[in-house]
Amino acid sequence: MVTSYHRPTQLIIDSDAIRQNMHQVKAHCQAAEDIFAVVKANGYGHGAVPIAKIALEEGAKGCCVATIDEAIELREAGITAPILILGVVDVQYLPIISTYEFAIPLATTQWLTEAIEWYTHTPWENNIALHMAVDTGMGRIGFTTIESICDTVSRVTASEGFFIEGIFTHFSTADEADQTYTKQQNQRFEEVLASLPSRPRYIHSANSASELWQESEGNLIRYGIALYGLNPSGNTLALPYPLMPALELVSKVVQVKKVPKGSKIGYGATYEALEDEWIATIPIGYADGYIRKMQGFHVLIEGQYCEIVGRVCMDQIMVRLPHEVPLDAPVVLVGEMNKKTITLQDVATHIGTIHYEVACLFSERLPRIYK
Ligand SMILES: Cc1ncc(COP(=O)(O)O)c(C=O)c1O
């Protein structure tokens, strides 16, 4: 999808907010902990390369992504810092991993067997850094038994082409008030660590939520959503230190009209004007990631909340105005106008999801402008 620069609809990303959020985590984490900026999924929609660069400038020691292609994007943008891929990598791509010097997870014995075989046929130059994935209760990737972990560590040590750089786990309820399950997961992780013959360079379990609210094992923090200034729990848990949301979504009014009472608006003619009404059209739609469920939500124009009426189209929405506004009037879809706000969490609540998903939905069509 091509980015639409010749349109007033834009994501404005506040670089200072990202810097502030990095300062906050550095001020609050342990001195021995390294921060890795999680910039997968195009930096949670904020733009992977610019966010990674800012976070690294502010002291992040590396980046985490989900896929090989996301990692390559960072390297090709000149990022030489360590990059940890969080998702399982197919063994056929190990030569690429070696060339770019990415770190990857090791999650099953079968994967290791195949990887060793691959190395025998096609040896690569740089030894590949592996992070042992331990499934302590997330049920996603990783080893579940201490025996299989110890056995795998010995096999890696005896093999060429690899080394164990880290061991990690992921918590599934660190953003909830009840810490019981996280504590169980952490305890399980501690048992695994205690059984290792030696500790690798990196031990990690913390994501944003565990950094903010939990005590957990490790010397590396995989810092994702909080870097973008968002509370991992939505509105459930209070933040121990302030974060600054970095993303605004803005546009302009492209048409204003007065419609008589009874007029229908949008596909399916689902909205009917209850009286003579002012209606504005704004150039954003579901192809931008502003999905159809946004119908009934609101935007800010001239400092007032204006309801989205009728269905969200692929490229446009219509809103009801309190009065006539000029063409090109600024519109805030996420952000602040005259002390009124629309947060990503407000959007998430309206469409019944989490702000992570809302941010990731914003498509390539929206230009990301960094201020
Ligand atoms: C393994 C892993 N670590 C860290 C993160 C970052 O989590 P957060 O954005 O909640 O900080 C994620 C995000 O999904 C993840 O999957």
Short mmCIF file of C-alpha atoms and ligand atoms in Angstrom, two decimals:
data_model
loop_
_atom_site.label_atom_id
_atom_site.label_comp_id
_atom_site.label_asym_id
_atom_site.label_seq_id
_atom_site.Cartn_x
_atom_site.Cartn_y
_atom_site.Cartn_z
CA MET A 1 0.00 0.00 0.00
CA VAL A 2 1.37 3.41 -0.92
CA THR A 3 1.68 6.10 1.74
CA SER A 4 -0.68 9.00 1.01
CA TYR A 5 1.35 12.13 1.60
CA HIS A 6 -0.95 14.36 -0.47
CA ARG A 7 -3.81 14.19 1.99
CA PRO A 8 -4.25 15.95 5.34
CA THR A 9 -4.66 12.71 7.29
CA GLN A 10 -1.49 11.96 9.25
CA LEU A 11 -0.09 10.21 12.26
CA ILE A 12 2.01 12.69 14.22
CA ILE A 13 4.61 10.97 16.36
CA ASP A 14 6.12 12.96 19.20
CA SER A 15 9.81 12.01 19.37
CA ASP A 16 10.17 13.82 22.71
CA ALA A 17 7.49 11.60 24.22
CA ILE A 18 9.47 8.51 23.20
CA ARG A 19 12.59 10.10 24.71
CA GLN A 20 10.72 10.90 27.93
CA ASN A 21 9.41 7.36 28.21
CA MET A 22 12.95 6.01 27.74
CA HIS A 23 14.21 8.37 30.46
CA GLN A 24 11.50 7.12 32.77
CA VAL A 25 12.32 3.45 32.39
CA LYS A 26 16.04 4.13 32.76
CA ALA A 27 15.40 6.11 35.92
CA HIS A 28 13.29 3.34 37.41
CA CYS A 29 14.99 0.09 36.37
CA GLN A 30 18.00 -1.51 38.07
CA ALA A 31 21.42 -0.28 36.96
CA ALA A 32 22.33 -3.77 35.75
CA GLU A 33 19.31 -4.02 33.45
CA ASP A 34 19.62 -3.39 29.71
CA ILE A 35 16.61 -1.95 27.91
CA PHE A 36 15.71 -3.47 24.56
CA ALA A 37 13.14 -1.39 22.65
CA VAL A 38 10.37 -3.59 21.27
CA VAL A 39 9.67 -2.18 17.80
CA LYS A 40 7.88 -5.11 16.19
CA ALA A 41 4.84 -4.52 14.00
CA ASN A 42 6.29 -1.28 12.68
CA GLY A 43 6.97 -0.02 16.18
CA TYR A 44 3.39 -0.76 17.27
CA GLY A 45 2.29 1.35 14.31
CA HIS A 46 4.56 4.27 15.28
CA GLY A 47 7.29 3.45 12.71
CA ALA A 48 9.97 0.88 13.57
CA VAL A 49 13.11 2.57 12.27
CA PRO A 50 12.59 6.08 13.72
CA ILE A 51 11.44 4.69 17.08
CA ALA A 52 14.37 2.28 17.27
CA LYS A 53 16.80 5.09 16.47
CA ILE A 54 15.34 7.38 19.14
CA ALA A 55 15.30 4.62 21.77
CA LEU A 56 18.92 3.68 20.99
CA GLU A 57 19.97 7.34 21.17
CA GLU A 58 18.35 7.48 24.60
CA GLY A 59 20.22 4.48 25.95
CA ALA A 60 18.41 1.36 24.74
CA LYS A 61 21.01 -1.37 24.25
CA GLY A 62 19.14 -3.25 21.54
CA CYS A 63 15.83 -3.86 19.79
CA CYS A 64 13.30 -6.67 19.70
CA VAL A 65 11.21 -7.49 16.65
CA ALA A 66 8.93 -10.38 15.74
CA THR A 67 10.15 -11.44 12.31
CA ILE A 68 13.31 -11.70 10.23
CA ASP A 69 12.05 -9.07 7.80
CA GLU A 70 11.44 -6.61 10.62
CA ALA A 71 15.00 -7.23 11.81
CA ILE A 72 16.43 -6.73 8.30
CA GLU A 73 14.53 -3.45 7.98
CA LEU A 74 16.39 -2.15 11.06
CA ARG A 75 19.81 -3.35 9.88
CA GLU A 76 19.29 -1.87 6.42
CA ALA A 77 18.42 1.43 8.05
CA GLY A 78 21.90 1.42 9.58
CA ILE A 79 21.09 0.07 13.03
CA THR A 80 24.09 -1.92 14.26
CA ALA A 81 22.85 -2.53 17.83
CA PRO A 82 21.85 -6.05 18.90
CA ILE A 83 18.50 -7.20 17.47
CA LEU A 84 16.56 -10.01 19.08
CA ILE A 85 13.85 -11.66 17.01
CA LEU A 86 11.09 -12.86 19.34
CA GLY A 87 9.29 -15.22 16.97
CA VAL A 88 10.38 -18.71 15.95
CA VAL A 89 12.59 -18.66 12.86
CA ASP A 90 12.54 -21.37 10.19
CA VAL A 91 15.94 -23.13 10.10
CA GLN A 92 16.34 -22.56 6.36
CA TYR A 93 16.88 -18.86 7.16
CA LEU A 94 19.73 -19.43 9.62
CA PRO A 95 22.40 -18.30 7.14
CA ILE A 96 20.58 -14.94 6.91
CA ILE A 97 20.44 -14.75 10.71
CA SER A 98 24.18 -15.36 10.85
CA THR A 99 24.97 -12.77 8.17
CA TYR A 100 22.99 -10.04 9.90
CA GLU A 101 24.02 -11.20 13.38
CA PHE A 102 20.51 -11.42 14.77
CA ALA A 103 19.71 -13.21 18.02
CA ILE A 104 16.83 -15.69 17.86
CA PRO A 105 14.79 -17.88 20.20
CA LEU A 106 15.43 -21.57 20.66
CA ALA A 107 12.08 -23.05 21.58
CA THR A 108 12.07 -26.81 20.84
CA THR A 109 14.49 -29.75 20.69
CA GLN A 110 13.25 -30.59 17.21
CA TRP A 111 14.23 -27.12 16.00
CA LEU A 112 17.73 -27.59 17.40
CA THR A 113 18.11 -30.98 15.70
CA GLU A 114 17.11 -29.47 12.35
CA ALA A 115 19.33 -26.43 12.89
CA ILE A 116 22.38 -28.60 13.66
CA GLU A 117 21.69 -30.63 10.51
CA TRP A 118 21.39 -27.45 8.46
CA TYR A 119 24.72 -26.22 9.78
CA THR A 120 26.36 -29.55 8.82
CA HIS A 121 25.23 -29.06 5.19
CA THR A 122 25.60 -25.27 4.95
CA PRO A 123 27.87 -23.90 7.65
CA TRP A 124 27.54 -20.19 8.28
CA GLU A 125 30.22 -17.78 9.33
CA ASN A 126 29.08 -15.99 12.50
CA ASN A 127 27.94 -18.13 15.41
CA ILE A 128 24.25 -17.51 16.02
CA ALA A 129 23.14 -16.13 19.40
CA LEU A 130 20.30 -18.20 20.81
CA HIS A 131 17.90 -17.19 23.58
CA MET A 132 16.36 -20.24 25.24
CA ALA A 133 12.60 -19.72 25.38
CA VAL A 134 11.04 -21.07 28.56
CA ASP A 135 7.29 -21.55 28.69
CA THR A 136 6.48 -20.91 32.33
CA GLY A 137 2.76 -20.58 31.75
CA MET A 138 2.08 -18.45 28.68
CA GLY A 139 1.56 -21.57 26.59
CA ARG A 140 3.03 -19.99 23.47
CA ILE A 141 6.65 -20.85 22.65
CA GLY A 142 9.40 -22.50 24.65
CA PHE A 143 10.51 -25.48 26.70
CA THR A 144 8.33 -26.63 29.53
CA THR A 145 10.56 -29.06 31.45
CA ILE A 146 13.83 -28.50 33.26
CA GLU A 147 15.22 -31.74 31.82
CA SER A 148 14.62 -30.64 28.23
CA ILE A 149 16.19 -27.24 28.96
CA CYS A 150 19.37 -28.70 30.53
CA ASP A 151 19.63 -31.29 27.77
CA THR A 152 19.28 -28.62 25.08
CA VAL A 153 21.83 -26.34 26.70
CA SER A 154 24.36 -29.22 26.64
CA ARG A 155 23.59 -29.98 23.01
CA VAL A 156 24.10 -26.34 21.99
CA THR A 157 27.36 -26.19 23.93
CA ALA A 158 28.57 -29.28 22.08
CA SER A 159 27.52 -27.95 18.65
CA GLU A 160 29.21 -25.59 16.27
CA GLY A 161 27.48 -22.59 14.76
CA PHE A 162 25.56 -21.45 17.86
CA PHE A 163 25.95 -20.18 21.37
CA ILE A 164 23.49 -19.47 24.15
CA GLU A 165 23.33 -15.75 24.72
CA GLY A 166 20.16 -15.64 26.74
CA ILE A 167 17.27 -17.37 28.41
CA PHE A 168 13.83 -15.83 28.70
CA THR A 169 10.21 -16.27 29.54
CA HIS A 170 7.07 -14.21 28.99
CA PHE A 171 4.37 -13.40 31.53
CA SER A 172 0.73 -13.63 30.58
CA THR A 173 -0.93 -11.61 33.36
CA ALA A 174 1.68 -9.04 34.37
CA ASP A 175 -0.78 -6.25 33.50
CA GLU A 176 -3.39 -7.46 35.98
CA ALA A 177 -3.93 -6.47 39.60
CA ASP A 178 -3.79 -10.06 40.82
CA GLN A 179 -0.11 -11.02 40.71
CA THR A 180 -0.56 -14.66 41.76
CA TYR A 181 -0.06 -16.17 38.32
CA THR A 182 2.91 -13.93 37.46
CA LYS A 183 4.57 -14.91 40.72
CA GLN A 184 4.05 -18.58 39.86
CA GLN A 185 5.57 -18.04 36.43
CA ASN A 186 8.50 -16.14 37.93
CA GLN A 187 9.10 -18.87 40.48
CA ARG A 188 9.10 -21.48 37.73
CA PHE A 189 11.63 -19.38 35.81
CA GLU A 190 13.82 -19.15 38.93
CA GLU A 191 13.74 -22.94 39.26
CA VAL A 192 14.88 -23.27 35.65
CA LEU A 193 17.69 -20.76 36.17
CA ALA A 194 18.84 -22.56 39.32
CA SER A 195 19.18 -25.80 37.35
CA LEU A 196 21.45 -24.33 34.65
CA PRO A 197 25.15 -25.24 34.76
CA SER A 198 25.96 -21.56 34.15
CA ARG A 199 24.00 -18.39 33.49
CA PRO A 200 24.05 -16.92 29.99
CA ARG A 201 24.72 -13.23 29.41
CA TYR A 202 21.06 -12.27 29.25
CA ILE A 203 18.23 -13.42 31.48
CA HIS A 204 14.93 -11.80 30.72
CA SER A 205 11.30 -11.94 31.63
CA ALA A 206 10.13 -8.33 31.88
CA ASN A 207 7.89 -6.64 29.36
CA SER A 208 6.47 -3.17 30.08
CA ALA A 209 3.90 -4.41 32.57
CA SER A 210 6.37 -6.41 34.61
CA GLU A 211 8.82 -3.51 34.58
CA LEU A 212 6.07 -1.21 35.87
CA TRP A 213 4.37 -3.42 38.43
CA GLN A 214 6.17 -6.70 39.14
CA GLU A 215 9.36 -8.04 40.65
CA SER A 216 10.84 -10.37 38.08
CA GLU A 217 14.08 -12.16 37.21
CA GLY A 218 16.50 -10.72 34.72
CA ASN A 219 18.98 -8.19 33.42
CA LEU A 220 17.20 -7.22 30.19
CA ILE A 221 13.83 -5.51 29.82
CA ARG A 222 11.82 -5.98 26.64
CA TYR A 223 10.22 -2.56 26.73
CA GLY A 224 7.30 -2.27 24.34
CA ILE A 225 4.00 -0.49 24.89
CA ALA A 226 5.28 1.83 27.64
CA LEU A 227 7.92 3.19 25.26
CA TYR A 228 5.00 4.52 23.23
CA GLY A 229 3.53 6.11 26.36
CA LEU A 230 0.65 3.71 26.82
CA ASN A 231 -0.42 2.02 30.04
CA PRO A 232 -0.13 -1.75 29.40
CA SER A 233 -3.19 -2.42 31.55
CA GLY A 234 -5.42 0.04 29.69
CA ASN A 235 -7.10 1.85 32.56
CA THR A 236 -6.91 -0.94 35.12
CA LEU A 237 -3.68 -0.24 37.01
CA ALA A 238 -2.29 3.18 37.94
CA LEU A 239 1.11 3.98 36.47
CA PRO A 240 3.91 4.24 39.06
CA TYR A 241 5.48 6.99 36.92
CA PRO A 242 4.04 9.13 34.15
CA LEU A 243 4.28 8.10 30.51
CA MET A 244 3.66 10.36 27.53
CA PRO A 245 1.54 8.99 24.67
CA ALA A 246 3.48 9.60 21.47
CA LEU A 247 0.85 9.24 18.78
CA GLU A 248 -1.73 11.66 17.43
CA LEU A 249 -4.00 11.10 14.44
CA VAL A 250 -5.13 14.26 12.67
CA SER A 251 -6.90 15.29 9.51
CA LYS A 252 -8.93 18.14 8.03
CA VAL A 253 -12.51 18.64 6.96
CA VAL A 254 -12.80 18.24 3.17
CA GLN A 255 -16.50 18.99 2.79
CA VAL A 256 -19.16 20.68 4.92
CA LYS A 257 -22.84 20.68 4.12
CA LYS A 258 -26.19 21.33 5.73
CA VAL A 259 -28.55 18.40 5.24
CA PRO A 260 -32.29 18.64 5.76
CA LYS A 261 -34.08 16.60 8.44
CA GLY A 262 -34.58 13.01 7.22
CA SER A 263 -31.44 12.92 5.04
CA LYS A 264 -29.57 9.62 5.03
CA ILE A 265 -25.83 9.39 5.46
CA GLY A 266 -23.39 6.71 4.27
CA TYR A 267 -23.54 3.15 2.91
CA GLY A 268 -26.65 1.28 3.90
CA ALA A 269 -28.32 4.61 4.73
CA THR A 270 -28.00 3.65 8.39
CA TYR A 271 -28.08 7.22 9.73
CA GLU A 272 -30.98 9.63 9.29
CA ALA A 273 -30.71 13.27 10.28
CA LEU A 274 -33.16 13.96 13.11
CA GLU A 275 -33.28 17.64 12.19
CA ASP A 276 -31.51 19.95 9.74
CA GLU A 277 -27.86 19.11 10.48
CA TRP A 278 -24.33 20.17 9.57
CA ILE A 279 -22.31 17.22 8.30
CA ALA A 280 -18.56 17.18 7.62
CA THR A 281 -16.60 14.66 5.58
CA ILE A 282 -13.10 13.62 6.69
CA PRO A 283 -10.64 11.68 4.53
CA ILE A 284 -9.95 8.57 6.61
CA GLY A 285 -11.51 5.13 6.51
CA TYR A 286 -11.09 1.47 7.19
CA ALA A 287 -8.25 1.16 4.65
CA ASP A 288 -6.30 3.42 7.02
CA GLY A 289 -7.04 1.10 9.92
CA TYR A 290 -9.88 3.33 11.11
CA ILE A 291 -12.27 0.40 11.14
CA ARG A 292 -16.01 0.24 10.55
CA LYS A 293 -16.66 -0.34 14.24
CA MET A 294 -15.68 3.31 14.75
CA GLN A 295 -19.21 4.29 13.70
CA GLY A 296 -20.85 6.07 16.64
CA PHE A 297 -17.47 7.18 18.07
CA HIS A 298 -16.33 10.80 17.80
CA VAL A 299 -13.62 13.14 16.57
CA LEU A 300 -12.64 16.62 17.75
CA ILE A 301 -13.38 19.64 15.56
CA GLU A 302 -13.09 23.20 16.89
CA GLY A 303 -12.60 21.67 20.33
CA GLN A 304 -15.91 19.83 20.30
CA TYR A 305 -16.66 16.12 20.15
CA CYS A 306 -18.48 15.33 16.89
CA GLU A 307 -20.14 11.96 16.38
CA ILE A 308 -19.25 9.73 13.43
CA VAL A 309 -22.55 9.20 11.69
CA GLY A 310 -23.29 6.54 9.10
CA ARG A 311 -20.93 3.75 8.22
CA VAL A 312 -17.18 4.23 8.02
CA CYS A 313 -16.24 3.99 4.32
CA MET A 314 -12.94 2.66 2.97
CA ASP A 315 -11.48 6.18 2.69
CA GLN A 316 -13.91 8.62 4.31
CA ILE A 317 -16.10 9.22 7.32
CA MET A 318 -18.92 11.66 7.97
CA VAL A 319 -19.43 13.44 11.28
CA ARG A 320 -22.25 15.56 12.69
CA LEU A 321 -21.18 19.11 13.55
CA PRO A 322 -22.70 21.33 16.21
CA HIS A 323 -22.59 24.21 13.70
CA GLU A 324 -21.02 25.12 10.38
CA VAL A 325 -17.21 24.96 10.31
CA PRO A 326 -14.86 26.19 7.59
CA LEU A 327 -13.44 23.87 4.97
CA ASP A 328 -10.03 22.58 6.06
CA ALA A 329 -10.95 22.87 9.75
CA PRO A 330 -8.45 20.73 11.70
CA VAL A 331 -9.72 17.39 12.99
CA VAL A 332 -8.22 15.38 15.85
CA LEU A 333 -9.05 11.69 15.74
CA VAL A 334 -6.54 10.70 18.43
CA GLY A 335 -4.93 13.40 20.55
CA GLU A 336 -5.90 16.67 22.20
CA MET A 337 -7.74 19.79 21.12
CA ASN A 338 -8.69 22.66 23.44
CA LYS A 339 -8.06 20.48 26.52
CA LYS A 340 -10.38 17.74 25.27
CA THR A 341 -8.77 14.41 24.48
CA ILE A 342 -9.32 11.24 22.51
CA THR A 343 -6.91 8.52 23.58
CA LEU A 344 -6.02 5.26 21.90
CA GLN A 345 -7.61 3.65 24.95
CA ASP A 346 -10.89 5.52 24.23
CA VAL A 347 -10.80 4.14 20.69
CA ALA A 348 -9.99 0.65 21.99
CA THR A 349 -12.87 0.78 24.45
CA HIS A 350 -15.28 1.82 21.69
CA ILE A 351 -14.32 -1.02 19.38
CA GLY A 352 -13.92 -3.59 22.16
CA THR A 353 -10.20 -4.23 21.98
CA ILE A 354 -6.87 -3.08 23.47
CA HIS A 355 -4.88 0.02 22.47
CA TYR A 356 -2.03 -2.23 21.24
CA GLU A 357 -4.32 -3.46 18.48
CA VAL A 358 -5.61 0.00 17.60
CA ALA A 359 -2.06 1.31 17.12
CA CYS A 360 -1.02 -1.72 15.06
CA LEU A 361 -4.06 -1.38 12.82
CA PHE A 362 -2.97 2.00 11.40
CA SER A 363 -2.01 1.16 7.86
CA GLU A 364 0.89 2.12 5.64
CA ARG A 365 -1.40 4.62 3.92
CA LEU A 366 -1.06 7.02 6.85
CA PRO A 367 2.11 9.12 6.73
CA ARG A 368 4.04 9.07 10.01
CA ILE A 369 5.34 12.57 10.72
CA TYR A 370 7.95 12.89 13.49
CA LYS A 371 8.07 16.10 15.45
C1 LIG B 1 7.98 -11.89 24.01
C2 LIG B 1 7.57 -10.47 24.16
N1 LIG B 1 8.31 -9.67 24.93
C3 LIG B 1 8.01 -8.38 25.11
C4 LIG B 1 6.90 -7.82 24.51
C5 LIG B 1 6.57 -6.37 24.77
O1 LIG B 1 5.43 -6.29 25.55
P1 LIG B 1 4.86 -4.86 25.97
O2 LIG B 1 4.53 -4.17 24.70
O3 LIG B 1 3.63 -5.19 26.75
O4 LIG B 1 5.92 -4.18 26.74
C6 LIG B 1 6.09 -8.61 23.72
C7 LIG B 1 4.90 -8.01 23.10
O5 LIG B 1 3.98 -8.58 22.66
C8 LIG B 1 6.43 -9.98 23.53
O6 LIG B 1 5.68 -10.78 22.78
#
